[in-house]
Amino acid sequence: DAGVTQSPTHLIKTRGQQVTLRCSPKSGHDTVSWYQQALGQGPQFIFQYYEEEERQRGNFPDRFSGHQFPNYSSELNVNALLLGDSALYLCASNRGGSVNEQFFGPGTRLTVL
Amino acid sequence: AQSVAQPEDQVNVAEGNPLTVKCTYSVSGNPYLFWYVQYPNRGLQFLLKYITGDNLVKGSYGFEAEFNKSQTSFHLKKPSALVSDSALYFCAVRDRLGRGSTLGRLYFGRGTQLTVWP
């Protein structure tokens, strides 16, 4: 049973570029959340998708957008990259409608130069 | 607003000794509380959760946590630490609110680096 998978593992971009990160949830999970973890910090919630809709959003600008597909996988898009967007981006999944814990993927390390 | 505080950036213990990693929370209503562990260059691994019921929760790898409502705390404990327990530990509280009442986001603390010395 595969857990949460994310791609790519690492990514290097320059300021102003756009990036797309991908996530496949754990089998049986239908809810995907994205978090940003800056160096030395705890993960910060970006947004959550359920039934292909954004259900909750954290305090992140509109440059951060996402999508959920019918197979429950998800993408995180960041436009007009800033140096401060450099971080580990974590995807988490859980089964909606329950209080189950979120399972996290290994993350994508984004470096903006 | 919900929040979590981990008052210690670092905890150092000798192998075989008991360990405690502290966490306090602030929520509206009854909390859902979680502990996760993160190894270098890895994602977060779930350790245990408190939803309701017994205040002492047992989790993975011999860890347990005690929920104390009056002190708004959820400290992580282990009776005998192992060198392999050395990692970054995060406490989190789950939001019950939002357009989907069970689709809660997690609020994380800053993390506590646990080092277990041989």
PDB file of C-alpha atoms in Angstrom:
ATOM      1  CA  ASP A   1       0.000   0.000   0.000  1.00  0.00           C
ATOM      2  CA  ALA A   2       1.744   3.135  -1.234  1.00  0.00           C
ATOM      3  CA  GLY A   3       1.770   6.086   1.072  1.00  0.00           C
ATOM      4  CA  VAL A   4       1.645   9.712   0.021  1.00  0.00           C
ATOM      5  CA  THR A   5       3.970  10.391  -2.891  1.00  0.00           C
ATOM      6  CA  GLN A   6       5.277  13.732  -4.120  1.00  0.00           C
ATOM      7  CA  SER A   7       7.216  14.849  -7.157  1.00  0.00           C
ATOM      8  CA  PRO A   8       9.710  16.148  -7.825  1.00  0.00           C
ATOM      9  CA  THR A   9      11.989  15.590  -4.835  1.00  0.00           C
ATOM     10  CA  HIS A  10      14.031  18.703  -5.436  1.00  0.00           C
ATOM     11  CA  LEU A  11      13.545  21.746  -7.618  1.00  0.00           C
ATOM     12  CA  ILE A  12      15.611  24.828  -8.336  1.00  0.00           C
ATOM     13  CA  LYS A  13      13.986  27.884  -9.869  1.00  0.00           C
ATOM     14  CA  THR A  14      14.812  31.551 -10.306  1.00  0.00           C
ATOM     15  CA  ARG A  15      12.836  34.531  -9.096  1.00  0.00           C
ATOM     16  CA  GLY A  16       9.760  35.289 -11.177  1.00  0.00           C
ATOM     17  CA  GLN A  17       9.377  31.776 -12.518  1.00  0.00           C
ATOM     18  CA  GLN A  18       6.421  29.486 -11.959  1.00  0.00           C
ATOM     19  CA  VAL A  19       6.473  26.005 -10.425  1.00  0.00           C
ATOM     20  CA  THR A  20       4.093  23.046 -10.185  1.00  0.00           C
ATOM     21  CA  LEU A  21       4.387  20.424  -7.469  1.00  0.00           C
ATOM     22  CA  ARG A  22       2.461  17.157  -7.533  1.00  0.00           C
ATOM     23  CA  CYS A  23       1.006  14.867  -4.904  1.00  0.00           C
ATOM     24  CA  SER A  24      -0.712  11.491  -4.912  1.00  0.00           C
ATOM     25  CA  PRO A  25      -2.598  10.694  -1.713  1.00  0.00           C
ATOM     26  CA  LYS A  26      -2.479   7.478   0.239  1.00  0.00           C
ATOM     27  CA  SER A  27      -4.818   4.811  -1.086  1.00  0.00           C
ATOM     28  CA  GLY A  28      -8.337   5.315   0.243  1.00  0.00           C
ATOM     29  CA  HIS A  29      -7.801   8.997   1.062  1.00  0.00           C
ATOM     30  CA  ASP A  30      -9.813  11.722  -0.628  1.00  0.00           C
ATOM     31  CA  THR A  31      -8.610  14.899   1.093  1.00  0.00           C
ATOM     32  CA  VAL A  32      -5.297  16.579   0.324  1.00  0.00           C
ATOM     33  CA  SER A  33      -3.645  19.390   2.256  1.00  0.00           C
ATOM     34  CA  TRP A  34      -0.515  21.362   1.384  1.00  0.00           C
ATOM     35  CA  TYR A  35       1.936  22.831   3.891  1.00  0.00           C
ATOM     36  CA  GLN A  36       5.025  24.994   3.565  1.00  0.00           C
ATOM     37  CA  GLN A  37       7.897  24.312   5.944  1.00  0.00           C
ATOM     38  CA  ALA A  38      10.574  26.980   5.977  1.00  0.00           C
ATOM     39  CA  LEU A  39      13.942  26.151   7.459  1.00  0.00           C
ATOM     40  CA  GLY A  40      13.760  25.876  11.240  1.00  0.00           C
ATOM     41  CA  GLN A  41       9.996  26.322  11.323  1.00  0.00           C
ATOM     42  CA  GLY A  42       6.949  24.156  11.729  1.00  0.00           C
ATOM     43  CA  PRO A  43       4.760  23.439   8.700  1.00  0.00           C
ATOM     44  CA  GLN A  44       2.363  26.235   7.739  1.00  0.00           C
ATOM     45  CA  PHE A  45      -0.983  25.370   6.170  1.00  0.00           C
ATOM     46  CA  ILE A  46      -1.463  26.564   2.592  1.00  0.00           C
ATOM     47  CA  PHE A  47      -4.791  25.036   1.567  1.00  0.00           C
ATOM     48  CA  GLN A  48      -6.900  21.890   1.591  1.00  0.00           C
ATOM     49  CA  TYR A  49      -8.806  20.148  -1.205  1.00  0.00           C
ATOM     50  CA  TYR A  50     -11.771  17.864  -0.966  1.00  0.00           C
ATOM     51  CA  GLU A  51     -14.139  16.819  -3.746  1.00  0.00           C
ATOM     52  CA  GLU A  52     -12.002  18.830  -6.187  1.00  0.00           C
ATOM     53  CA  GLU A  53     -12.705  22.084  -4.348  1.00  0.00           C
ATOM     54  CA  GLU A  54     -10.534  24.255  -2.153  1.00  0.00           C
ATOM     55  CA  ARG A  55     -12.147  23.923   1.275  1.00  0.00           C
ATOM     56  CA  GLN A  56      -9.837  25.927   3.513  1.00  0.00           C
ATOM     57  CA  ARG A  57      -6.998  28.322   2.872  1.00  0.00           C
ATOM     58  CA  GLY A  58      -4.223  29.592   5.070  1.00  0.00           C
ATOM     59  CA  ASN A  59      -2.581  32.988   5.033  1.00  0.00           C
ATOM     60  CA  PHE A  60      -0.870  32.685   1.643  1.00  0.00           C
ATOM     61  CA  PRO A  61      -1.155  35.062  -1.324  1.00  0.00           C
ATOM     62  CA  ASP A  62      -3.017  34.302  -4.512  1.00  0.00           C
ATOM     63  CA  ARG A  63       0.283  33.387  -6.158  1.00  0.00           C
ATOM     64  CA  PHE A  64      -0.293  30.041  -4.493  1.00  0.00           C
ATOM     65  CA  SER A  65      -3.007  28.029  -6.207  1.00  0.00           C
ATOM     66  CA  GLY A  66      -3.963  24.421  -6.442  1.00  0.00           C
ATOM     67  CA  HIS A  67      -6.070  21.796  -8.033  1.00  0.00           C
ATOM     68  CA  GLN A  68      -7.456  18.387  -7.169  1.00  0.00           C
ATOM     69  CA  PHE A  69      -8.203  15.827  -9.841  1.00  0.00           C
ATOM     70  CA  PRO A  70     -10.963  13.188  -9.930  1.00  0.00           C
ATOM     71  CA  ASN A  71      -8.464  10.538  -8.799  1.00  0.00           C
ATOM     72  CA  TYR A  72      -7.811  12.698  -5.681  1.00  0.00           C
ATOM     73  CA  SER A  73      -4.268  13.635  -6.699  1.00  0.00           C
ATOM     74  CA  SER A  74      -3.370  17.274  -6.376  1.00  0.00           C
ATOM     75  CA  GLU A  75      -1.105  19.994  -7.700  1.00  0.00           C
ATOM     76  CA  LEU A  76       0.301  23.072  -6.026  1.00  0.00           C
ATOM     77  CA  ASN A  77       1.200  25.960  -8.322  1.00  0.00           C
ATOM     78  CA  VAL A  78       3.259  28.964  -7.298  1.00  0.00           C
ATOM     79  CA  ASN A  79       3.574  31.928  -9.664  1.00  0.00           C
ATOM     80  CA  ALA A  80       6.065  34.776  -9.653  1.00  0.00           C
ATOM     81  CA  LEU A  81       8.439  32.997  -7.317  1.00  0.00           C
ATOM     82  CA  LEU A  82      10.175  34.966  -4.581  1.00  0.00           C
ATOM     83  CA  LEU A  83      13.323  34.079  -2.674  1.00  0.00           C
ATOM     84  CA  GLY A  84      11.136  33.621   0.405  1.00  0.00           C
ATOM     85  CA  ASP A  85       9.243  30.810  -1.279  1.00  0.00           C
ATOM     86  CA  SER A  86      12.273  28.570  -0.777  1.00  0.00           C
ATOM     87  CA  ALA A  87      11.054  25.811   1.547  1.00  0.00           C
ATOM     88  CA  LEU A  88      10.052  22.195   1.897  1.00  0.00           C
ATOM     89  CA  TYR A  89       6.531  21.726   0.543  1.00  0.00           C
ATOM     90  CA  LEU A  90       4.627  18.936   2.189  1.00  0.00           C
ATOM     91  CA  CYS A  91       1.514  17.214   0.968  1.00  0.00           C
ATOM     92  CA  ALA A  92      -0.737  15.388   3.426  1.00  0.00           C
ATOM     93  CA  SER A  93      -3.777  13.227   2.874  1.00  0.00           C
ATOM     94  CA  ASN A  94      -6.579  11.840   4.984  1.00  0.00           C
ATOM     95  CA  ARG A  95     -10.038  10.455   4.596  1.00  0.00           C
ATOM     96  CA  GLY A  96     -12.554  13.269   4.728  1.00  0.00           C
ATOM     97  CA  GLY A  97     -15.495  13.117   7.102  1.00  0.00           C
ATOM     98  CA  SER A  98     -13.430  11.590   9.885  1.00  0.00           C
ATOM     99  CA  VAL A  99     -10.928  12.699  12.489  1.00  0.00           C
ATOM    100  CA  ASN A 100      -8.199  10.501  11.135  1.00  0.00           C
ATOM    101  CA  GLU A 101      -4.648  11.737  11.233  1.00  0.00           C
ATOM    102  CA  GLN A 102      -3.090  13.258   8.139  1.00  0.00           C
ATOM    103  CA  PHE A 103      -0.384  11.219   6.444  1.00  0.00           C
ATOM    104  CA  PHE A 104       2.490  13.206   5.008  1.00  0.00           C
ATOM    105  CA  GLY A 105       4.597  12.706   1.920  1.00  0.00           C
ATOM    106  CA  PRO A 106       8.383  13.139   1.860  1.00  0.00           C
ATOM    107  CA  GLY A 107       8.076  16.671   0.522  1.00  0.00           C
ATOM    108  CA  THR A 108       9.479  18.681  -2.351  1.00  0.00           C
ATOM    109  CA  ARG A 109      12.459  20.887  -1.591  1.00  0.00           C
ATOM    110  CA  LEU A 110      12.094  24.114  -3.584  1.00  0.00           C
ATOM    111  CA  THR A 111      15.039  26.470  -3.876  1.00  0.00           C
ATOM    112  CA  VAL A 112      14.489  29.880  -5.454  1.00  0.00           C
ATOM    113  CA  LEU A 113      17.644  31.682  -6.601  1.00  0.00           C
TER     114      LEU A 113
ATOM    115  CA  ALA B   1      -7.457  31.240  16.839  1.00  0.00           C
ATOM    116  CA  GLN B   2      -5.893  27.871  17.376  1.00  0.00           C
ATOM    117  CA  SER B   3      -2.215  27.709  18.259  1.00  0.00           C
ATOM    118  CA  VAL B   4       0.420  25.405  19.665  1.00  0.00           C
ATOM    119  CA  ALA B   5       3.517  26.247  21.673  1.00  0.00           C
ATOM    120  CA  GLN B   6       6.563  24.075  22.114  1.00  0.00           C
ATOM    121  CA  PRO B   7       8.566  25.948  24.742  1.00  0.00           C
ATOM    122  CA  GLU B   8      11.827  24.046  24.239  1.00  0.00           C
ATOM    123  CA  ASP B   9      13.782  24.262  20.999  1.00  0.00           C
ATOM    124  CA  GLN B  10      16.033  21.427  22.143  1.00  0.00           C
ATOM    125  CA  VAL B  11      15.801  18.525  24.572  1.00  0.00           C
ATOM    126  CA  ASN B  12      18.838  16.414  25.409  1.00  0.00           C
ATOM    127  CA  VAL B  13      18.621  13.118  27.288  1.00  0.00           C
ATOM    128  CA  ALA B  14      20.846  10.118  27.866  1.00  0.00           C
ATOM    129  CA  GLU B  15      19.880   6.796  26.366  1.00  0.00           C
ATOM    130  CA  GLY B  16      17.788   4.757  28.771  1.00  0.00           C
ATOM    131  CA  ASN B  17      16.470   7.800  30.616  1.00  0.00           C
ATOM    132  CA  PRO B  18      12.870   8.969  30.374  1.00  0.00           C
ATOM    133  CA  LEU B  19      12.127  11.815  27.999  1.00  0.00           C
ATOM    134  CA  THR B  20       9.476  14.523  27.871  1.00  0.00           C
ATOM    135  CA  VAL B  21       8.795  16.930  25.028  1.00  0.00           C
ATOM    136  CA  LYS B  22       6.425  19.690  26.062  1.00  0.00           C
ATOM    137  CA  CYS B  23       3.448  21.112  24.199  1.00  0.00           C
ATOM    138  CA  THR B  24       0.725  23.559  25.192  1.00  0.00           C
ATOM    139  CA  TYR B  25      -2.230  24.545  23.056  1.00  0.00           C
ATOM    140  CA  SER B  26      -4.893  27.168  22.653  1.00  0.00           C
ATOM    141  CA  VAL B  27      -8.164  26.250  20.954  1.00  0.00           C
ATOM    142  CA  SER B  28     -11.828  27.132  20.878  1.00  0.00           C
ATOM    143  CA  GLY B  29     -13.696  24.140  22.195  1.00  0.00           C
ATOM    144  CA  ASN B  30     -12.368  20.625  22.564  1.00  0.00           C
ATOM    145  CA  PRO B  31      -9.075  19.965  20.824  1.00  0.00           C
ATOM    146  CA  TYR B  32      -7.866  17.289  18.486  1.00  0.00           C
ATOM    147  CA  LEU B  33      -4.138  16.945  19.264  1.00  0.00           C
ATOM    148  CA  PHE B  34      -1.351  15.189  17.401  1.00  0.00           C
ATOM    149  CA  TRP B  35       2.341  14.445  17.633  1.00  0.00           C
ATOM    150  CA  TYR B  36       4.515  13.959  14.569  1.00  0.00           C
ATOM    151  CA  VAL B  37       8.223  13.183  14.182  1.00  0.00           C
ATOM    152  CA  GLN B  38      10.482  14.334  11.352  1.00  0.00           C
ATOM    153  CA  TYR B  39      13.816  12.801  10.464  1.00  0.00           C
ATOM    154  CA  PRO B  40      16.334  14.784   8.368  1.00  0.00           C
ATOM    155  CA  ASN B  41      15.175  15.446   4.811  1.00  0.00           C
ATOM    156  CA  ARG B  42      12.002  13.467   5.404  1.00  0.00           C
ATOM    157  CA  GLY B  43       8.311  14.182   5.717  1.00  0.00           C
ATOM    158  CA  LEU B  44       6.394  13.978   8.969  1.00  0.00           C
ATOM    159  CA  GLN B  45       5.522  10.638  10.521  1.00  0.00           C
ATOM    160  CA  PHE B  46       2.449  10.305  12.731  1.00  0.00           C
ATOM    161  CA  LEU B  47       3.113   9.186  16.320  1.00  0.00           C
ATOM    162  CA  LEU B  48      -0.172   9.525  18.184  1.00  0.00           C
ATOM    163  CA  LYS B  49      -3.354  11.527  18.601  1.00  0.00           C
ATOM    164  CA  TYR B  50      -5.859  12.584  21.229  1.00  0.00           C
ATOM    165  CA  ILE B  51      -9.467  12.885  20.144  1.00  0.00           C
ATOM    166  CA  THR B  52     -11.463  12.026  23.246  1.00  0.00           C
ATOM    167  CA  GLY B  53     -11.495   9.546  26.092  1.00  0.00           C
ATOM    168  CA  ASP B  54      -8.530   8.420  28.155  1.00  0.00           C
ATOM    169  CA  ASN B  55      -6.097  11.246  28.893  1.00  0.00           C
ATOM    170  CA  LEU B  56      -3.089   8.959  28.409  1.00  0.00           C
ATOM    171  CA  VAL B  57      -2.628   8.119  24.754  1.00  0.00           C
ATOM    172  CA  LYS B  58      -0.239   5.434  23.550  1.00  0.00           C
ATOM    173  CA  GLY B  59       1.354   5.639  20.146  1.00  0.00           C
ATOM    174  CA  SER B  60       4.069   4.302  17.892  1.00  0.00           C
ATOM    175  CA  TYR B  61       7.616   3.324  18.924  1.00  0.00           C
ATOM    176  CA  GLY B  62       6.791   3.291  22.654  1.00  0.00           C
ATOM    177  CA  PHE B  63       5.759   6.944  22.830  1.00  0.00           C
ATOM    178  CA  GLU B  64       2.804   8.167  24.827  1.00  0.00           C
ATOM    179  CA  ALA B  65       1.263  11.547  25.569  1.00  0.00           C
ATOM    180  CA  GLU B  66      -0.771  12.910  28.417  1.00  0.00           C
ATOM    181  CA  PHE B  67      -3.659  15.263  27.736  1.00  0.00           C
ATOM    182  CA  ASN B  68      -4.252  17.762  30.540  1.00  0.00           C
ATOM    183  CA  LYS B  69      -7.255  19.968  29.918  1.00  0.00           C
ATOM    184  CA  SER B  70      -6.773  22.214  32.947  1.00  0.00           C
ATOM    185  CA  GLN B  71      -3.182  22.989  31.948  1.00  0.00           C
ATOM    186  CA  THR B  72      -3.954  22.921  28.192  1.00  0.00           C
ATOM    187  CA  SER B  73      -0.976  20.636  27.688  1.00  0.00           C
ATOM    188  CA  PHE B  74      -0.222  17.547  25.644  1.00  0.00           C
ATOM    189  CA  HIS B  75       3.316  16.470  26.573  1.00  0.00           C
ATOM    190  CA  LEU B  76       5.015  13.646  24.707  1.00  0.00           C
ATOM    191  CA  LYS B  77       6.761  11.040  26.842  1.00  0.00           C
ATOM    192  CA  LYS B  78       8.778   7.871  26.600  1.00  0.00           C
ATOM    193  CA  PRO B  79       9.943   5.813  29.604  1.00  0.00           C
ATOM    194  CA  SER B  80      13.318   4.868  28.122  1.00  0.00           C
ATOM    195  CA  ALA B  81      14.899   6.891  25.309  1.00  0.00           C
ATOM    196  CA  LEU B  82      16.833   5.369  22.414  1.00  0.00           C
ATOM    197  CA  VAL B  83      19.537   7.001  20.306  1.00  0.00           C
ATOM    198  CA  SER B  84      17.312   6.315  17.296  1.00  0.00           C
ATOM    199  CA  ASP B  85      14.628   8.581  18.829  1.00  0.00           C
ATOM    200  CA  SER B  86      16.814  11.588  17.976  1.00  0.00           C
ATOM    201  CA  ALA B  87      14.734  13.687  15.587  1.00  0.00           C
ATOM    202  CA  LEU B  88      12.558  16.786  15.301  1.00  0.00           C
ATOM    203  CA  TYR B  89       9.192  16.504  17.053  1.00  0.00           C
ATOM    204  CA  PHE B  90       6.113  18.543  16.230  1.00  0.00           C
ATOM    205  CA  CYS B  91       2.946  19.005  18.219  1.00  0.00           C
ATOM    206  CA  ALA B  92      -0.165  19.975  16.257  1.00  0.00           C
ATOM    207  CA  VAL B  93      -3.760  20.888  16.948  1.00  0.00           C
ATOM    208  CA  ARG B  94      -6.516  20.338  14.460  1.00  0.00           C
ATOM    209  CA  ASP B  95      -9.081  22.914  13.522  1.00  0.00           C
ATOM    210  CA  ARG B  96     -12.677  21.713  13.683  1.00  0.00           C
ATOM    211  CA  LEU B  97     -13.940  24.706  11.789  1.00  0.00           C
ATOM    212  CA  GLY B  98     -14.170  25.493   8.112  1.00  0.00           C
ATOM    213  CA  ARG B  99     -16.741  24.890   5.455  1.00  0.00           C
ATOM    214  CA  GLY B 100     -16.404  21.165   6.105  1.00  0.00           C
ATOM    215  CA  SER B 101     -16.502  20.704   9.859  1.00  0.00           C
ATOM    216  CA  THR B 102     -14.432  17.545   9.798  1.00  0.00           C
ATOM    217  CA  LEU B 103     -11.967  18.773   7.176  1.00  0.00           C
ATOM    218  CA  GLY B 104      -9.686  20.464   9.612  1.00  0.00           C
ATOM    219  CA  ARG B 105      -6.303  21.988   9.022  1.00  0.00           C
ATOM    220  CA  LEU B 106      -3.368  21.373  11.357  1.00  0.00           C
ATOM    221  CA  TYR B 107      -1.641  24.110  13.333  1.00  0.00           C
ATOM    222  CA  PHE B 108       1.930  23.134  14.169  1.00  0.00           C
ATOM    223  CA  GLY B 109       4.356  24.239  16.828  1.00  0.00           C
ATOM    224  CA  ARG B 110       7.880  25.297  15.898  1.00  0.00           C
ATOM    225  CA  GLY B 111       9.252  21.876  16.730  1.00  0.00           C
ATOM    226  CA  THR B 112      11.579  20.474  19.400  1.00  0.00           C
ATOM    227  CA  GLN B 113      14.884  18.883  18.443  1.00  0.00           C
ATOM    228  CA  LEU B 114      15.385  15.782  20.582  1.00  0.00           C
ATOM    229  CA  THR B 115      18.918  14.457  20.962  1.00  0.00           C
ATOM    230  CA  VAL B 116      19.505  11.199  22.785  1.00  0.00           C
ATOM    231  CA  TRP B 117      23.108  10.619  23.833  1.00  0.00           C
ATOM    232  CA  PRO B 118      24.525   7.081  23.958  1.00  0.00           C
TER     233      PRO B 118
END
